[in-house]
Short mmCIF file of N, CA and C in Angstrom, two decimals:
data_model
loop_
_atom_site.label_atom_id
_atom_site.label_comp_id
_atom_site.label_asym_id
_atom_site.label_seq_id
_atom_site.Cartn_x
_atom_site.Cartn_y
_atom_site.Cartn_z
N MET A 1 -7.47 -59.89 81.25
CA MET A 1 -7.85 -61.14 80.84
C MET A 1 -7.30 -61.91 79.72
N ASN A 2 -7.21 -60.64 78.74
CA ASN A 2 -6.49 -61.39 77.62
C ASN A 2 -5.02 -61.59 77.90
N SER A 3 -4.39 -61.08 78.95
CA SER A 3 -3.04 -61.25 79.16
C SER A 3 -3.15 -62.94 79.66
N HIS A 4 -4.31 -63.10 80.80
CA HIS A 4 -4.29 -64.47 81.12
C HIS A 4 -4.06 -65.53 80.19
N PHE A 5 -5.02 -65.19 79.26
CA PHE A 5 -4.95 -66.45 77.92
C PHE A 5 -3.56 -66.27 77.01
N SER A 6 -3.13 -65.36 77.13
CA SER A 6 -1.59 -65.16 76.41
C SER A 6 -0.81 -66.28 77.31
N ILE A 7 -0.78 -66.22 78.49
CA ILE A 7 0.05 -66.96 79.32
C ILE A 7 -0.32 -68.49 79.39
N HIS A 8 -1.54 -68.68 79.43
CA HIS A 8 -2.14 -69.75 79.67
C HIS A 8 -2.28 -70.76 78.50
N ILE A 9 -2.75 -70.26 77.38
CA ILE A 9 -2.55 -71.03 76.19
C ILE A 9 -1.05 -71.86 75.78
N PRO A 10 -0.14 -71.01 75.60
CA PRO A 10 1.21 -71.34 75.36
C PRO A 10 1.33 -72.60 76.35
N LEU A 11 1.17 -72.49 77.56
CA LEU A 11 1.68 -73.53 78.61
C LEU A 11 0.64 -74.84 78.07
N PHE A 12 -0.34 -74.72 77.78
CA PHE A 12 -1.16 -75.73 77.36
C PHE A 12 -0.66 -76.50 76.07
N VAL A 13 -0.32 -75.49 75.46
CA VAL A 13 0.12 -76.02 73.81
C VAL A 13 1.60 -77.04 73.91
N SER A 14 2.40 -76.32 75.06
CA SER A 14 3.45 -76.99 75.43
C SER A 14 3.51 -78.06 76.11
N THR A 15 2.41 -78.28 76.98
CA THR A 15 2.20 -79.62 77.66
C THR A 15 1.98 -80.66 76.48
N ILE A 16 0.98 -80.06 75.38
CA ILE A 16 0.51 -81.12 74.52
C ILE A 16 2.06 -81.48 73.64
N ASP A 17 2.58 -80.72 73.34
CA ASP A 17 3.78 -81.04 72.54
C ASP A 17 4.98 -81.73 73.38
N PHE A 18 4.95 -81.61 74.46
CA PHE A 18 5.83 -82.23 75.25
C PHE A 18 5.04 -83.88 75.55
N LYS A 19 4.00 -84.19 75.32
CA LYS A 19 3.37 -85.31 75.37
C LYS A 19 3.60 -85.93 74.10
N ASN A 20 3.45 -85.21 73.23
CA ASN A 20 3.44 -85.76 71.78
C ASN A 20 5.12 -86.29 71.42
N ILE A 21 6.11 -85.42 71.89
CA ILE A 21 7.33 -85.84 72.00
C ILE A 21 7.73 -87.12 72.70
N PHE A 22 6.90 -87.19 74.02
CA PHE A 22 7.33 -88.39 74.79
C PHE A 22 6.62 -89.48 74.21
N VAL A 23 5.72 -89.63 73.14
CA VAL A 23 5.02 -90.62 72.67
C VAL A 23 5.84 -91.04 71.42
N THR A 24 5.99 -90.12 70.82
CA THR A 24 7.12 -90.18 69.48
C THR A 24 8.39 -91.01 69.95
N LEU A 25 9.09 -90.69 71.06
CA LEU A 25 10.44 -91.24 71.64
C LEU A 25 9.73 -92.87 71.99
N ARG A 26 8.68 -92.74 72.50
CA ARG A 26 8.38 -94.49 72.93
C ARG A 26 8.39 -95.30 71.82
N LEU A 27 7.72 -94.67 70.62
CA LEU A 27 7.65 -95.46 69.37
C LEU A 27 8.80 -95.68 68.77
N PHE A 28 9.71 -94.81 69.08
CA PHE A 28 11.18 -95.12 68.28
C PHE A 28 11.93 -96.05 69.21
N LEU A 29 11.62 -96.03 70.69
CA LEU A 29 12.54 -96.92 71.41
C LEU A 29 11.55 -98.05 71.56
#
């Protein structure tokens, strides 16, 4: 169970970071 969270949470955070980067790029462009 703990192993599942260790994998799942970083993927979720990675997705949020990707969206934030995308939004930031759109603001600059």
